[in-house]
Amino acid sequence: MELIVKENAEEIGQAVGELFCKAIEKKPNIVLGLATGASPIPTYRYIAHACEAGRISLRDVRTYNLDEYVDLPRNDKNSYYTFMHRELFDHTDIREENVHFLNGNAPDPQAECAAYDRALEHAQVDLQLLGVGRNGHIGFNEPSNVFTKGSFKVQLTESTLEANSKYFDENPMPHYALTMGIGSIMKARKIVMIATGEKKADAMKAMICGEVSPLCPASILQFHHNVVVYMDKAAAKYV
Ligand code: F6R
């Protein structure tokens, strides 16, 4: 695991944004695994600017997002579909048919997850971007007694509800989500994680210095051969 400590979230956005731009320049039809939340926003801004400036094109890029809330309309302002369009896709030339999400409104979530896993298997993610929960979750793989394999419907924990409910000012936050499993995340050729702020410091310590355990799902990354973790000083404080 390569660890890189930067001064702040903006610097991380520049470094990770540049890493993604170079990867897209090198392989224009790259398959990206993407995350939502606050952590990747500066990175997405950097990529969007590079695209708007004509430096890179996302025309042939394919993307697979990690997760989506259950029973939230796709066009709700808090859906991850809306987030990705607002923060990245709408500022680029990516083609809508190349953008993939788990459908949190699917009538049969199990079938939806199985179909997503087949698509992922076929596509093979080249570069996976991850944030991390305060409790060590990646995607929405919450701490539990087992590492998950494929995509599944998950009940969100109190820690996650508390962290994300601030975005849901009108409607209550969904308590369930569909998420890619740990096994699928680990299949990415390269993984880049972003962790910023003091609230992530305990998760960083457990992930980097602790035992590999599903009680800290992110700790599985110790077993991946190509992971880079970008932290700001606050997140790196116990590492
Ligand atoms: C979102 C996701 C989550 C977030 C994590 C951190 O797609 O997969 O694992 O990365 O909850 O969220 P932020 O970045 O908002 O602290």
mmCIF file of C-alpha atoms and ligand atoms in Angstrom:
data_model
loop_
_atom_site.group_PDB
_atom_site.id
_atom_site.type_symbol
_atom_site.label_atom_id
_atom_site.label_comp_id
_atom_site.label_asym_id
_atom_site.label_seq_id
_atom_site.Cartn_x
_atom_site.Cartn_y
_atom_site.Cartn_z
ATOM 1 C CA MET A 1 0.000 0.000 0.000
ATOM 2 C CA GLU A 2 1.488 3.318 -1.029
ATOM 3 C CA LEU A 3 0.657 6.164 1.374
ATOM 4 C CA ILE A 4 0.774 9.794 0.274
ATOM 5 C CA VAL A 5 0.094 12.634 2.716
ATOM 6 C CA LYS A 6 -0.878 16.030 1.318
ATOM 7 C CA GLU A 7 -1.579 19.326 3.036
ATOM 8 C CA ASN A 8 -5.315 19.477 2.299
ATOM 9 C CA ALA A 9 -8.235 18.228 0.204
ATOM 10 C CA GLU A 10 -7.497 20.621 -2.675
ATOM 11 C CA GLU A 11 -3.954 19.296 -3.076
ATOM 12 C CA ILE A 12 -5.298 15.750 -3.067
ATOM 13 C CA GLY A 13 -7.827 16.715 -5.732
ATOM 14 C CA GLN A 14 -5.030 18.014 -7.941
ATOM 15 C CA ALA A 15 -2.826 14.962 -7.442
ATOM 16 C CA VAL A 16 -5.588 12.378 -7.913
ATOM 17 C CA GLY A 17 -7.182 14.405 -10.722
ATOM 18 C CA GLU A 18 -3.847 14.455 -12.526
ATOM 19 C CA LEU A 19 -3.435 10.706 -11.982
ATOM 20 C CA PHE A 20 -6.853 10.104 -13.559
ATOM 21 C CA CYS A 21 -6.173 12.495 -16.477
ATOM 22 C CA LYS A 22 -2.899 10.726 -17.260
ATOM 23 C CA ALA A 23 -4.617 7.335 -17.086
ATOM 24 C CA ILE A 24 -7.345 8.550 -19.492
ATOM 25 C CA GLU A 25 -4.720 10.009 -21.868
ATOM 26 C CA LYS A 26 -2.875 6.695 -21.849
ATOM 27 C CA LYS A 27 -5.989 4.549 -22.322
ATOM 28 C CA PRO A 28 -8.903 6.556 -23.814
ATOM 29 C CA ASN A 29 -11.337 3.634 -23.355
ATOM 30 C CA ILE A 30 -10.341 3.077 -19.729
ATOM 31 C CA VAL A 31 -12.881 1.520 -17.339
ATOM 32 C CA LEU A 32 -13.247 3.610 -14.183
ATOM 33 C CA GLY A 33 -14.845 2.603 -10.901
ATOM 34 C CA LEU A 34 -16.210 5.747 -9.253
ATOM 35 C CA ALA A 35 -17.234 6.862 -5.780
ATOM 36 C CA THR A 36 -19.537 9.598 -4.533
ATOM 37 C CA GLY A 37 -19.465 11.664 -1.330
ATOM 38 C CA ALA A 38 -17.402 14.709 -0.373
ATOM 39 C CA SER A 39 -13.947 13.118 -0.804
ATOM 40 C CA PRO A 40 -13.806 12.852 -4.618
ATOM 41 C CA ILE A 41 -15.347 16.272 -5.405
ATOM 42 C CA PRO A 42 -12.020 18.184 -5.876
ATOM 43 C CA THR A 43 -10.787 15.312 -8.069
ATOM 44 C CA TYR A 44 -13.930 15.440 -10.210
ATOM 45 C CA ARG A 45 -13.528 19.232 -10.568
ATOM 46 C CA TYR A 46 -9.964 18.730 -11.800
ATOM 47 C CA ILE A 47 -11.032 16.100 -14.352
ATOM 48 C CA ALA A 48 -13.991 18.255 -15.476
ATOM 49 C CA HIS A 49 -11.686 21.266 -16.019
ATOM 50 C CA ALA A 50 -9.225 19.153 -17.999
ATOM 51 C CA CYS A 51 -12.099 17.972 -20.176
ATOM 52 C CA GLU A 52 -13.578 21.455 -20.609
ATOM 53 C CA ALA A 53 -10.099 22.760 -21.547
ATOM 54 C CA GLY A 54 -9.872 20.098 -24.258
ATOM 55 C CA ARG A 55 -6.922 18.288 -22.685
ATOM 56 C CA ILE A 56 -8.734 14.975 -22.245
ATOM 57 C CA SER A 57 -11.845 13.374 -23.672
ATOM 58 C CA LEU A 58 -14.167 10.995 -21.830
ATOM 59 C CA ARG A 59 -15.936 9.973 -25.036
ATOM 60 C CA ASP A 60 -14.752 6.395 -24.844
ATOM 61 C CA VAL A 61 -14.390 6.128 -21.071
ATOM 62 C CA ARG A 62 -16.736 3.691 -19.316
ATOM 63 C CA THR A 63 -17.691 4.115 -15.663
ATOM 64 C CA TYR A 64 -19.191 1.920 -12.955
ATOM 65 C CA ASN A 65 -20.310 3.561 -9.729
ATOM 66 C CA LEU A 66 -19.881 1.807 -6.425
ATOM 67 C CA ASP A 67 -23.309 2.224 -4.936
ATOM 68 C CA GLU A 68 -26.769 3.777 -4.980
ATOM 69 C CA TYR A 69 -29.515 4.339 -2.430
ATOM 70 C CA VAL A 70 -32.560 2.058 -2.477
ATOM 71 C CA ASP A 71 -35.998 3.534 -3.229
ATOM 72 C CA LEU A 72 -34.722 7.030 -3.999
ATOM 73 C CA PRO A 73 -35.929 8.278 -7.396
ATOM 74 C CA ARG A 74 -33.047 8.356 -9.863
ATOM 75 C CA ASN A 75 -33.441 12.105 -10.377
ATOM 76 C CA ASP A 76 -33.670 12.966 -6.676
ATOM 77 C CA LYS A 77 -31.048 15.584 -5.802
ATOM 78 C CA ASN A 78 -29.428 13.128 -3.376
ATOM 79 C CA SER A 79 -29.242 10.107 -5.645
ATOM 80 C CA TYR A 80 -25.734 9.117 -6.623
ATOM 81 C CA TYR A 81 -26.863 9.199 -10.251
ATOM 82 C CA THR A 82 -27.636 12.923 -9.821
ATOM 83 C CA PHE A 83 -24.426 13.515 -7.856
ATOM 84 C CA MET A 84 -22.215 12.049 -10.583
ATOM 85 C CA HIS A 85 -23.905 14.047 -13.319
ATOM 86 C CA ARG A 86 -23.743 17.287 -11.326
ATOM 87 C CA GLU A 87 -20.123 16.871 -10.152
ATOM 88 C CA LEU A 88 -18.564 15.252 -13.206
ATOM 89 C CA PHE A 89 -20.460 13.801 -16.153
ATOM 90 C CA ASP A 90 -22.376 16.955 -17.174
ATOM 91 C CA HIS A 91 -19.055 18.812 -17.563
ATOM 92 C CA THR A 92 -17.559 16.203 -19.860
ATOM 93 C CA ASP A 93 -18.221 14.540 -23.201
ATOM 94 C CA ILE A 94 -18.875 11.128 -21.654
ATOM 95 C CA ARG A 95 -21.625 9.165 -23.382
ATOM 96 C CA GLU A 96 -24.618 8.295 -21.231
ATOM 97 C CA GLU A 97 -24.592 4.682 -22.441
ATOM 98 C CA ASN A 98 -21.072 4.309 -21.000
ATOM 99 C CA VAL A 99 -22.188 5.334 -17.512
ATOM 100 C CA HIS A 100 -23.318 2.530 -15.191
ATOM 101 C CA PHE A 101 -25.054 2.504 -11.828
ATOM 102 C CA LEU A 102 -26.749 -0.077 -9.671
ATOM 103 C CA ASN A 103 -30.479 0.673 -9.945
ATOM 104 C CA GLY A 104 -31.752 1.215 -6.415
ATOM 105 C CA ASN A 105 -35.334 1.140 -7.733
ATOM 106 C CA ALA A 106 -35.063 -2.251 -9.430
ATOM 107 C CA PRO A 107 -38.083 -4.455 -8.626
ATOM 108 C CA ASP A 108 -35.753 -7.403 -7.971
ATOM 109 C CA PRO A 109 -32.595 -6.085 -6.215
ATOM 110 C CA GLN A 110 -30.953 -9.511 -6.249
ATOM 111 C CA ALA A 111 -31.317 -9.835 -10.016
ATOM 112 C CA GLU A 112 -30.111 -6.235 -10.420
ATOM 113 C CA CYS A 113 -26.985 -6.986 -8.367
ATOM 114 C CA ALA A 114 -26.270 -10.186 -10.300
ATOM 115 C CA ALA A 115 -26.585 -8.323 -13.613
ATOM 116 C CA TYR A 116 -24.257 -5.559 -12.375
ATOM 117 C CA ASP A 117 -21.673 -8.136 -11.303
ATOM 118 C CA ARG A 118 -21.798 -9.793 -14.726
ATOM 119 C CA ALA A 119 -21.275 -6.401 -16.389
ATOM 120 C CA LEU A 120 -18.376 -5.602 -14.054
ATOM 121 C CA GLU A 121 -16.779 -8.963 -14.674
ATOM 122 C CA HIS A 122 -17.000 -8.390 -18.401
ATOM 123 C CA ALA A 123 -15.757 -4.784 -18.287
ATOM 124 C CA GLN A 124 -12.861 -5.247 -15.807
ATOM 125 C CA VAL A 125 -12.244 -2.005 -13.895
ATOM 126 C CA ASP A 126 -8.821 -0.492 -14.628
ATOM 127 C CA LEU A 127 -8.842 2.239 -12.009
ATOM 128 C CA GLN A 128 -11.103 2.338 -8.948
ATOM 129 C CA LEU A 129 -11.591 5.502 -6.892
ATOM 130 C CA LEU A 130 -12.631 5.000 -3.261
ATOM 131 C CA GLY A 131 -13.576 7.138 -0.297
ATOM 132 C CA VAL A 132 -13.828 5.567 3.141
ATOM 133 C CA GLY A 133 -16.443 5.732 5.877
ATOM 134 C CA ARG A 134 -15.631 6.789 9.441
ATOM 135 C CA ASN A 135 -16.334 3.164 10.318
ATOM 136 C CA GLY A 136 -13.986 1.851 7.609
ATOM 137 C CA HIS A 137 -16.667 1.076 5.019
ATOM 138 C CA ILE A 138 -15.776 1.077 1.317
ATOM 139 C CA GLY A 139 -18.626 1.377 -1.134
ATOM 140 C CA PHE A 140 -21.407 0.665 1.344
ATOM 141 C CA ASN A 141 -19.733 -2.468 2.693
ATOM 142 C CA GLU A 142 -20.365 -1.779 6.343
ATOM 143 C CA PRO A 143 -18.395 -3.471 9.157
ATOM 144 C CA SER A 144 -19.629 -7.046 9.599
ATOM 145 C CA ASN A 145 -18.411 -10.567 10.279
ATOM 146 C CA VAL A 146 -17.723 -11.482 6.662
ATOM 147 C CA PHE A 147 -16.175 -9.945 3.582
ATOM 148 C CA THR A 148 -18.803 -9.722 0.844
ATOM 149 C CA LYS A 149 -18.186 -10.997 -2.655
ATOM 150 C CA GLY A 150 -20.592 -9.547 -5.217
ATOM 151 C CA SER A 151 -23.064 -6.653 -5.187
ATOM 152 C CA PHE A 152 -25.868 -6.775 -2.622
ATOM 153 C CA LYS A 153 -28.538 -4.823 -0.763
ATOM 154 C CA VAL A 154 -27.197 -3.471 2.506
ATOM 155 C CA GLN A 155 -28.751 -1.884 5.566
ATOM 156 C CA LEU A 156 -26.767 1.259 6.385
ATOM 157 C CA THR A 157 -25.318 1.555 9.886
ATOM 158 C CA GLU A 158 -25.959 4.365 12.390
ATOM 159 C CA SER A 159 -22.487 5.790 11.667
ATOM 160 C CA THR A 160 -23.248 6.095 7.942
ATOM 161 C CA LEU A 161 -26.759 7.466 8.529
ATOM 162 C CA GLU A 162 -25.302 10.080 10.845
ATOM 163 C CA ALA A 163 -22.544 11.032 8.392
ATOM 164 C CA ASN A 164 -24.817 11.350 5.346
ATOM 165 C CA SER A 165 -28.172 12.503 6.744
ATOM 166 C CA LYS A 166 -27.001 16.146 6.551
ATOM 167 C CA TYR A 167 -27.671 16.019 2.796
ATOM 168 C CA PHE A 168 -31.308 14.988 3.274
ATOM 169 C CA ASP A 169 -32.979 18.181 4.418
ATOM 170 C CA GLU A 170 -36.475 17.494 3.031
ATOM 171 C CA ASN A 171 -36.968 13.746 2.757
ATOM 172 C CA PRO A 172 -35.622 11.184 5.224
ATOM 173 C CA MET A 173 -32.407 9.435 4.216
ATOM 174 C CA PRO A 174 -32.879 5.909 2.827
ATOM 175 C CA HIS A 175 -31.742 3.194 5.227
ATOM 176 C CA TYR A 176 -30.787 0.763 2.461
ATOM 177 C CA ALA A 177 -28.437 0.878 -0.510
ATOM 178 C CA LEU A 178 -27.165 -1.411 -3.267
ATOM 179 C CA THR A 179 -23.384 -1.654 -3.282
ATOM 180 C CA MET A 180 -20.607 -3.400 -5.102
ATOM 181 C CA GLY A 181 -19.112 -6.103 -2.879
ATOM 182 C CA ILE A 182 -15.585 -6.226 -1.511
ATOM 183 C CA GLY A 183 -14.698 -9.055 -3.925
ATOM 184 C CA SER A 184 -15.637 -6.906 -6.927
ATOM 185 C CA ILE A 185 -13.777 -3.843 -5.624
ATOM 186 C CA MET A 186 -10.651 -5.965 -5.123
ATOM 187 C CA LYS A 187 -10.718 -7.036 -8.785
ATOM 188 C CA ALA A 188 -9.833 -3.518 -9.982
ATOM 189 C CA ARG A 189 -6.352 -3.368 -11.498
ATOM 190 C CA LYS A 190 -5.460 -0.266 -9.496
ATOM 191 C CA ILE A 191 -7.209 1.364 -6.527
ATOM 192 C CA VAL A 192 -6.878 4.973 -5.377
ATOM 193 C CA MET A 193 -8.368 5.944 -2.030
ATOM 194 C CA ILE A 194 -8.966 9.461 -0.714
ATOM 195 C CA ALA A 195 -9.396 10.173 3.012
ATOM 196 C CA THR A 196 -9.597 13.685 4.386
ATOM 197 C CA GLY A 197 -10.380 15.166 7.770
ATOM 198 C CA GLU A 198 -9.881 14.112 11.366
ATOM 199 C CA LYS A 199 -13.082 12.042 11.359
ATOM 200 C CA LYS A 200 -11.291 9.540 9.083
ATOM 201 C CA ALA A 201 -8.178 9.240 11.297
ATOM 202 C CA ASP A 202 -9.374 6.158 13.240
ATOM 203 C CA ALA A 203 -10.431 4.403 10.020
ATOM 204 C CA MET A 204 -6.990 5.117 8.488
ATOM 205 C CA LYS A 205 -5.244 3.652 11.506
ATOM 206 C CA ALA A 206 -7.384 0.500 11.437
ATOM 207 C CA MET A 207 -7.082 0.138 7.660
ATOM 208 C CA ILE A 208 -3.309 0.607 7.472
ATOM 209 C CA CYS A 209 -1.990 -0.603 10.825
ATOM 210 C CA GLY A 210 -4.697 -3.005 12.007
ATOM 211 C CA GLU A 211 -5.468 -6.640 11.219
ATOM 212 C CA VAL A 212 -7.224 -7.450 7.968
ATOM 213 C CA SER A 213 -10.782 -7.926 9.223
ATOM 214 C CA PRO A 214 -14.336 -7.370 7.927
ATOM 215 C CA LEU A 215 -14.853 -5.283 11.069
ATOM 216 C CA CYS A 216 -12.837 -2.686 9.132
ATOM 217 C CA PRO A 217 -13.789 -3.513 5.508
ATOM 218 C CA ALA A 218 -11.138 -1.138 4.081
ATOM 219 C CA SER A 219 -8.404 -3.235 5.735
ATOM 220 C CA ILE A 220 -8.799 -5.767 2.887
ATOM 221 C CA LEU A 221 -6.863 -3.290 0.739
ATOM 222 C CA GLN A 222 -3.712 -4.500 2.517
ATOM 223 C CA PHE A 223 -4.086 -7.590 0.285
ATOM 224 C CA HIS A 224 -4.325 -5.663 -3.002
ATOM 225 C CA HIS A 225 -1.084 -5.299 -4.950
ATOM 226 C CA ASN A 226 -1.723 -1.831 -6.416
ATOM 227 C CA VAL A 227 -3.284 0.622 -3.945
ATOM 228 C CA VAL A 228 -2.420 4.271 -3.374
ATOM 229 C CA VAL A 229 -3.953 6.075 -0.391
ATOM 230 C CA TYR A 230 -4.083 9.875 -0.426
ATOM 231 C CA MET A 231 -4.627 11.399 3.010
ATOM 232 C CA ASP A 232 -4.536 14.930 4.324
ATOM 233 C CA LYS A 233 -2.593 15.565 7.534
ATOM 234 C CA ALA A 234 -5.708 15.306 9.713
ATOM 235 C CA ALA A 235 -6.671 11.864 8.362
ATOM 236 C CA ALA A 236 -3.061 10.656 8.636
ATOM 237 C CA LYS A 237 -2.655 11.739 12.228
ATOM 238 C CA TYR A 238 -2.450 8.216 13.784
ATOM 239 C CA VAL A 239 -0.651 6.508 10.892
HETATM 240 C C1 F6R B 1 -19.850 6.538 -1.837
HETATM 241 C C2 F6R B 1 -19.101 5.530 -1.099
HETATM 242 C C3 F6R B 1 -18.763 5.727 0.332
HETATM 243 C C4 F6R B 1 -18.023 7.029 0.601
HETATM 244 C C5 F6R B 1 -17.730 7.177 2.096
HETATM 245 C C6 F6R B 1 -17.019 8.472 2.409
HETATM 246 O O1 F6R B 1 -19.996 6.142 -3.183
HETATM 247 O O2 F6R B 1 -18.787 4.553 -1.662
HETATM 248 O O3 F6R B 1 -17.952 4.645 0.749
HETATM 249 O O4 F6R B 1 -16.835 7.039 -0.132
HETATM 250 O O5 F6R B 1 -18.923 7.125 2.811
HETATM 251 O O6 F6R B 1 -17.862 9.551 2.140
HETATM 252 P P1 F6R B 1 -17.320 11.057 2.196
HETATM 253 O O7 F6R B 1 -16.338 11.192 1.105
HETATM 254 O O8 F6R B 1 -18.545 11.901 1.995
HETATM 255 O O9 F6R B 1 -16.700 11.239 3.549
#
